[in-house]
mmCIF file of C-alpha atoms in Angstrom:
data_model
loop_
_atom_site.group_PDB
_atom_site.id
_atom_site.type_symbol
_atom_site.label_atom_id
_atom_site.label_comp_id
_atom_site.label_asym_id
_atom_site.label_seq_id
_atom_site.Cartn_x
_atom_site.Cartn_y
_atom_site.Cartn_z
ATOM 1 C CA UNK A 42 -17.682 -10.606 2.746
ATOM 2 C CA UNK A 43 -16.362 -9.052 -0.361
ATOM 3 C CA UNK A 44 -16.823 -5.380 -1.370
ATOM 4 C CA UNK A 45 -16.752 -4.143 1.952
ATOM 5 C CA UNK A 46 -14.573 -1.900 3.657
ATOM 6 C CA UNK A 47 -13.324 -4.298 6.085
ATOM 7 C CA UNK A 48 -12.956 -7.131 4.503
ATOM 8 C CA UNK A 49 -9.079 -7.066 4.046
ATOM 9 C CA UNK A 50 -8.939 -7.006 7.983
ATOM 10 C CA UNK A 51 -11.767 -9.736 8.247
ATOM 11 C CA UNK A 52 -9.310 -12.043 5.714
ATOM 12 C CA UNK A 53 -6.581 -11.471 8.398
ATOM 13 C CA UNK A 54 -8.049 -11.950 11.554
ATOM 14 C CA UNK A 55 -9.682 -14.876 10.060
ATOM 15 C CA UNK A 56 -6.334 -16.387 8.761
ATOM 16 C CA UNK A 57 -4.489 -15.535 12.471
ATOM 17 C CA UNK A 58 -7.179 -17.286 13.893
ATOM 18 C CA UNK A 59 -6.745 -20.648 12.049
ATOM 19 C CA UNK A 60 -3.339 -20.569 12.278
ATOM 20 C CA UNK A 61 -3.114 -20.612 15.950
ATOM 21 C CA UNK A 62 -3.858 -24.377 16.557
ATOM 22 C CA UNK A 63 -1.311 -25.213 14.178
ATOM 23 C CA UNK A 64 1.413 -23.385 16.375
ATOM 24 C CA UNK A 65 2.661 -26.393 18.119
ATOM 25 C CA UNK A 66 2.373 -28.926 15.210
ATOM 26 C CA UNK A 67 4.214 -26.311 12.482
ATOM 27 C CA UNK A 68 5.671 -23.555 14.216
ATOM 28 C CA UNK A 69 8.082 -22.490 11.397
ATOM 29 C CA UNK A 70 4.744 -22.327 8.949
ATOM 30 C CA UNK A 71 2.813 -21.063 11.391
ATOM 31 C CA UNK A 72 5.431 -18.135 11.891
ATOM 32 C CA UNK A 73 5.723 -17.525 8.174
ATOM 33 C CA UNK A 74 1.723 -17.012 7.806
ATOM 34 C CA UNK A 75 1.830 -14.880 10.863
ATOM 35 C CA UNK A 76 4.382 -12.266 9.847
ATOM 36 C CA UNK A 77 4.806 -12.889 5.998
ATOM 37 C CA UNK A 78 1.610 -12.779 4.588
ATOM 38 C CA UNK A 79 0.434 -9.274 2.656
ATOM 39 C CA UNK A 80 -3.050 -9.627 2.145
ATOM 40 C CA UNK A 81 -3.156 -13.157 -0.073
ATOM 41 C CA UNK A 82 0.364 -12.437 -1.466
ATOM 42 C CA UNK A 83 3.476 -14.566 1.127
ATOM 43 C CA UNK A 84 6.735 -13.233 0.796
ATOM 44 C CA UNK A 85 9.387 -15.254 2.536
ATOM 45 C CA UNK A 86 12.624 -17.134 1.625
ATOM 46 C CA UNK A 87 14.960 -19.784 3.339
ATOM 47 C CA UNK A 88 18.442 -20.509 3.371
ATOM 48 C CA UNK A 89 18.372 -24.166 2.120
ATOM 49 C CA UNK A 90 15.933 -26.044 -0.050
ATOM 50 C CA UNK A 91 15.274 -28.769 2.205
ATOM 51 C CA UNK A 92 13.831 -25.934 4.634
ATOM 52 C CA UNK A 93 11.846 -23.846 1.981
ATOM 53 C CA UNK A 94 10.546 -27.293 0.915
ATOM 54 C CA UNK A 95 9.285 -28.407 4.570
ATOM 55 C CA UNK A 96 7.974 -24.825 5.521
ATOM 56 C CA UNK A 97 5.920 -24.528 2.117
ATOM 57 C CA UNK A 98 3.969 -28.080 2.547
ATOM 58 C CA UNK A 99 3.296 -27.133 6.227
ATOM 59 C CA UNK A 100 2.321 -24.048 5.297
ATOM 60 C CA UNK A 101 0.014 -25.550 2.613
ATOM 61 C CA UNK A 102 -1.498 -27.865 4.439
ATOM 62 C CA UNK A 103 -2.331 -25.430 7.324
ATOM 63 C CA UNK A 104 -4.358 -23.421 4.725
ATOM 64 C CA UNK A 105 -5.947 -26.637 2.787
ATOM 65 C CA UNK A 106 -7.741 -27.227 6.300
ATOM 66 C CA UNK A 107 -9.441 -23.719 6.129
ATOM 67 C CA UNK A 108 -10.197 -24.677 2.131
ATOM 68 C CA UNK A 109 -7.558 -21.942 0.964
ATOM 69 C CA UNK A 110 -5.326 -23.606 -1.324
ATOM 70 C CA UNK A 111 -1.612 -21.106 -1.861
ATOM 71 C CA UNK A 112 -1.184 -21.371 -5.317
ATOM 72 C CA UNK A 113 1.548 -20.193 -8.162
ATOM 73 C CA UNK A 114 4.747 -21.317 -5.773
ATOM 74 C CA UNK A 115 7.291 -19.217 -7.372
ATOM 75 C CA UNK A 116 11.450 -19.795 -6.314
ATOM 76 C CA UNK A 117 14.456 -18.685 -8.381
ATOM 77 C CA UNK A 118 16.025 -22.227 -7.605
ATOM 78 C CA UNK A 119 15.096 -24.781 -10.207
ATOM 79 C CA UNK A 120 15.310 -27.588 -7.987
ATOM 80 C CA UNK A 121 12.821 -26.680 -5.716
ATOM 81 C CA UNK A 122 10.276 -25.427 -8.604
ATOM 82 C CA UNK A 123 10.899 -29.153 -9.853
ATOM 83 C CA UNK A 124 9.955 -30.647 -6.078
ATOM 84 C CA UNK A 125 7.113 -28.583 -5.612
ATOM 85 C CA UNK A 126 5.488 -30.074 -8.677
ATOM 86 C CA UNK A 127 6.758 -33.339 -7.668
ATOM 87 C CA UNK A 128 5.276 -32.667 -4.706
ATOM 88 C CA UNK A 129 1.718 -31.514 -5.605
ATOM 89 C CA UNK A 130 2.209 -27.506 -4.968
ATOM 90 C CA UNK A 131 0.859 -25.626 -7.697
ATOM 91 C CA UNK A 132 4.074 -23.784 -8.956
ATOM 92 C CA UNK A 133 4.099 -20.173 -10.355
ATOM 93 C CA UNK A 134 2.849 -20.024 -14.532
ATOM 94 C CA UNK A 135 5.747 -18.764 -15.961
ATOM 95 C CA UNK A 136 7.486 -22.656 -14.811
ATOM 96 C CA UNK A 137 5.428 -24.089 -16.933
ATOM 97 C CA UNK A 138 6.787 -25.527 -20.826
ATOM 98 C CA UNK A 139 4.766 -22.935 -22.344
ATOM 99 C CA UNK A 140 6.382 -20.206 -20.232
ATOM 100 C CA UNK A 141 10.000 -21.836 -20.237
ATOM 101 C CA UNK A 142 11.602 -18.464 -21.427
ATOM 102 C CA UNK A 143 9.847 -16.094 -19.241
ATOM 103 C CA UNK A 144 12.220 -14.891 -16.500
ATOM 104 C CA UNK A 145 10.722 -11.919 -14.476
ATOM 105 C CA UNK A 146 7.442 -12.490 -12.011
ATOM 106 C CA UNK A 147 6.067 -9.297 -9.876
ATOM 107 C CA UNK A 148 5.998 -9.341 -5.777
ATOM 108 C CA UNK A 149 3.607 -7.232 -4.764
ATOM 109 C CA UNK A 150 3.669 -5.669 -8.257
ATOM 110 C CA UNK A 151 7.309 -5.343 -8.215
ATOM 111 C CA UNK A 152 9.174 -7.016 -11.287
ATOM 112 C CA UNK A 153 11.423 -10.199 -9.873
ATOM 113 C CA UNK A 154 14.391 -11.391 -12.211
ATOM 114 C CA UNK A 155 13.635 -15.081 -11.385
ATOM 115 C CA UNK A 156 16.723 -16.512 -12.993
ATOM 116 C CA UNK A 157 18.975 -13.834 -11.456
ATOM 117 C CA UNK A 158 17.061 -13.402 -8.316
ATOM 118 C CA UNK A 159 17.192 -8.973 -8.651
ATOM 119 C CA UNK A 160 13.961 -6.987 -8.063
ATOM 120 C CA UNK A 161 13.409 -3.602 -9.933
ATOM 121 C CA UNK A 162 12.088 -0.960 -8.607
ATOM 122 C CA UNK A 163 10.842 1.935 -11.180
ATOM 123 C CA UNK A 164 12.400 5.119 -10.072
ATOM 124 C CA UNK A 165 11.674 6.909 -13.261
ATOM 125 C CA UNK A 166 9.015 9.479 -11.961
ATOM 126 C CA UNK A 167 11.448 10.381 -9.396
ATOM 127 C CA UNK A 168 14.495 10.932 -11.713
ATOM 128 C CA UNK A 169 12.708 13.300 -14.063
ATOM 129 C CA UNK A 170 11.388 15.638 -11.261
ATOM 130 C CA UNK A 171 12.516 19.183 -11.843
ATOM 131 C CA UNK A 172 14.367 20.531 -9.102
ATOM 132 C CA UNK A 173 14.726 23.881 -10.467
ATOM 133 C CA UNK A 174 10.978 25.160 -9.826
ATOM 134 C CA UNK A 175 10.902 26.311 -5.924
ATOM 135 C CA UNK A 176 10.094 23.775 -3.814
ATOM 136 C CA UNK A 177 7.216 23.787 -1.536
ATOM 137 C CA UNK A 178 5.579 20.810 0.831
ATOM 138 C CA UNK A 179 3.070 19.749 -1.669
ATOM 139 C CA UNK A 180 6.012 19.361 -4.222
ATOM 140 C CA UNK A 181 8.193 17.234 -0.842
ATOM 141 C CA UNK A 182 4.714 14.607 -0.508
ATOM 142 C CA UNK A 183 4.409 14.425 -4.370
ATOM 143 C CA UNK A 184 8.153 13.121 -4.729
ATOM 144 C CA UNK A 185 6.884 10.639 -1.971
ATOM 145 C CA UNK A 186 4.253 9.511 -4.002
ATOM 146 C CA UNK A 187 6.467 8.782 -6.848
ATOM 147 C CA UNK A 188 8.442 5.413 -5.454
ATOM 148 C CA UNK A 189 6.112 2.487 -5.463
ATOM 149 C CA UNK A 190 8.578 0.291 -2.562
ATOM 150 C CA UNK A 191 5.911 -1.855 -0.322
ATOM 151 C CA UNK A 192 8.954 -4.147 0.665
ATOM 152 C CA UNK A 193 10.975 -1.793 1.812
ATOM 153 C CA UNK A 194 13.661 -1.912 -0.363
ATOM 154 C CA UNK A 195 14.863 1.448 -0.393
ATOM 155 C CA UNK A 196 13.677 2.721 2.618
ATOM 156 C CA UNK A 197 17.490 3.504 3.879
ATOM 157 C CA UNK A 198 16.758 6.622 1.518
ATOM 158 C CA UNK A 199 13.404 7.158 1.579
ATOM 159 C CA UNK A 200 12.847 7.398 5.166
ATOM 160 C CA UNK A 201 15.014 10.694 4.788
ATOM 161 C CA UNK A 202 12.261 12.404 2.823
ATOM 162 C CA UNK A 203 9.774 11.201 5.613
ATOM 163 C CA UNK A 204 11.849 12.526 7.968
ATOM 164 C CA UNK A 205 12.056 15.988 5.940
ATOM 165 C CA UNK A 206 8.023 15.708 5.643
ATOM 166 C CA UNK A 207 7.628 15.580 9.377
ATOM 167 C CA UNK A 208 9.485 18.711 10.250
ATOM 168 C CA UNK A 209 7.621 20.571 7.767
ATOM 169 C CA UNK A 210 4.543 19.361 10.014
ATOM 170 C CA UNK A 211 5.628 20.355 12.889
ATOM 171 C CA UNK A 212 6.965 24.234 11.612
ATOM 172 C CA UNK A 213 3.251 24.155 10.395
ATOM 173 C CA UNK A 214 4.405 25.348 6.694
ATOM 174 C CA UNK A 215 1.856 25.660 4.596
ATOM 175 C CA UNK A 216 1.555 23.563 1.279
ATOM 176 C CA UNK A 217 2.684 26.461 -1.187
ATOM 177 C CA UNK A 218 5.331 28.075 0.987
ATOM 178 C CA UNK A 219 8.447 27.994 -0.410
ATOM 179 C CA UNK A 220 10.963 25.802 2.556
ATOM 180 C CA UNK A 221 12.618 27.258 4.415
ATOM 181 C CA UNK A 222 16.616 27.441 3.557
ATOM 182 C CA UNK A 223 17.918 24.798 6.254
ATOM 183 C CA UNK A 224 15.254 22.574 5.487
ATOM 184 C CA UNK A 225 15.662 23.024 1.531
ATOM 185 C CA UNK A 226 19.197 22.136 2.270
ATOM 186 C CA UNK A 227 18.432 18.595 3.379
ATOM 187 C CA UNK A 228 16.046 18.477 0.156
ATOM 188 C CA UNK A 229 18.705 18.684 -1.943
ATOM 189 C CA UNK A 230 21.358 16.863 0.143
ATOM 190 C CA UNK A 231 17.894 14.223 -0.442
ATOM 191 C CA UNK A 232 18.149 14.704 -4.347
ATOM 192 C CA UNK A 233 21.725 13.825 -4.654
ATOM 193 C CA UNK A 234 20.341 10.532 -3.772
ATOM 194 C CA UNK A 235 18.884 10.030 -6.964
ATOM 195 C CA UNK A 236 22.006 9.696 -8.684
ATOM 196 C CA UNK A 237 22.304 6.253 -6.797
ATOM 197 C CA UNK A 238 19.268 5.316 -7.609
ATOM 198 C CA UNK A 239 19.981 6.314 -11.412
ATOM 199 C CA UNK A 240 22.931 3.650 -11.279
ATOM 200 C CA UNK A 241 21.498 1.066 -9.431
ATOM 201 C CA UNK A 242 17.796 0.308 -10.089
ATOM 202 C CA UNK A 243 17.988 -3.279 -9.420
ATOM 203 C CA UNK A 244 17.979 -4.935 -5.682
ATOM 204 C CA UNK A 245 20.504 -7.254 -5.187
ATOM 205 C CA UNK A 246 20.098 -8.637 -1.655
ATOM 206 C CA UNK A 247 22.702 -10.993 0.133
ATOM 207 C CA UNK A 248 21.764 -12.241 3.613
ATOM 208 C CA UNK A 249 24.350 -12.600 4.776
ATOM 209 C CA UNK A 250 26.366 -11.605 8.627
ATOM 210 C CA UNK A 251 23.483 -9.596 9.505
ATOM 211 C CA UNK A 252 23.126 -8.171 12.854
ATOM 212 C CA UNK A 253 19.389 -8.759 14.736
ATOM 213 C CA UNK A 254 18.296 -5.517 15.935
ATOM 214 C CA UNK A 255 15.469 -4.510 17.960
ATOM 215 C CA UNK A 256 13.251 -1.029 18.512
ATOM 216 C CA UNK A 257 11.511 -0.779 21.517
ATOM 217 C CA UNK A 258 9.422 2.238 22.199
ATOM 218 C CA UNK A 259 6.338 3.117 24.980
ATOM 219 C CA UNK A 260 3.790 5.870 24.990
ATOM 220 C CA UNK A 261 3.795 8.733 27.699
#
């Protein structure tokens, strides 16, 4: 059903309901189409290429049985680019001869340095605001609005601006009221951030020694 306003949740519930009888058989794929699919776009990784290998054919041929073929297979290791084709994946364009020199590939419309393995996030919008106008809570939601993150990647700093957004909420300011000075404070304790970002607009992640932790939370 295409066109129709629920549509992207039919997609999902139809794709979580497939998967399920593949849970025994492939649990690893069966995991990674549970929790790492966004819309038709999966965003995973492994530590080795002998498990990214395994996981992608299971994965593959779990959707081949519901006639939804995962196409354009995109890695920044070279060897496994070369296996998938070997293999029979369909591998991402920009692998092929005629696309040899292309390095950069978008996740969720977020440039990827394939060769380097960085993303790059565009922060520009929120560099050149102008802090020197007063600042009101329609000017707080517009800065919002200005980093394009789906991922995640910077939430460490943007939470703090939802954060700020939710107390203006709840003192009920209205949109074209100047903050208040505590509050305008933390704004620009928030915009000293930026300088950060300024340096460092490429996201170099290293898995590495990280420490599971879980959020558990219940309604009154």
């Amino acid at each position: 059903m295409f066109g129709v306003n629920v549509s992207p949740f039919l997609l999902s519930a139809t794709i979580k309901h497939h998967i399920e009888k593949y849970r025994e058989q492939y649990p690893a794929a069966t995991e990674l189409l549970d929790t790492c699919l966004y819309v038709d776009d999966i965003i995973s990784g492994a530590d080795d290429i002998s498990h990214a290998l395994q996981i992608s054919k299971d994965a593959d041929t779990i959707m081949k049985d519901a006639s939804m073929k995962i196409r354009e297979w995109n890695s920044n290791d070279q060897t496994l680019m070369k296996t998938w084709e070997y293999e029979g994946l369909e591998t991402h364009p920009r692998h092929s001869e005629n696309n040899s020199g292309v390095q950069s590939s978008k996740v969720l419309g977020i440039p990827w340095n394939v060769i380097h393995d960085y993303f790059t996030i565009d922060v520009k919008g929120l560099l050149e605001l102008d802090t020197s106008k007063p600042v009101t809570k329609r000017i707080v939601l517009q800065s919002a609005g200005k980093i394009y993150d789906p991922v995640g990647f910077l939430s460490p700093y943007t939470i703090k601006l939802k954060c700020l957004l939710q107390e203006l909420w709840l003192r009920k300011l209205a949109w074209d009221n100047e903050l208040p000075p505590d509050i305008y404070a933390t704004w620009l304790q928030w915009c000293d951030g930026k300088i950060m970002l300024r340096r460092d607009p490429n996201i170099d992640l290293e898995m590495k020694n990280l420490t599971p932790v879980k959020l558990s939370g219940r309604s009154r």
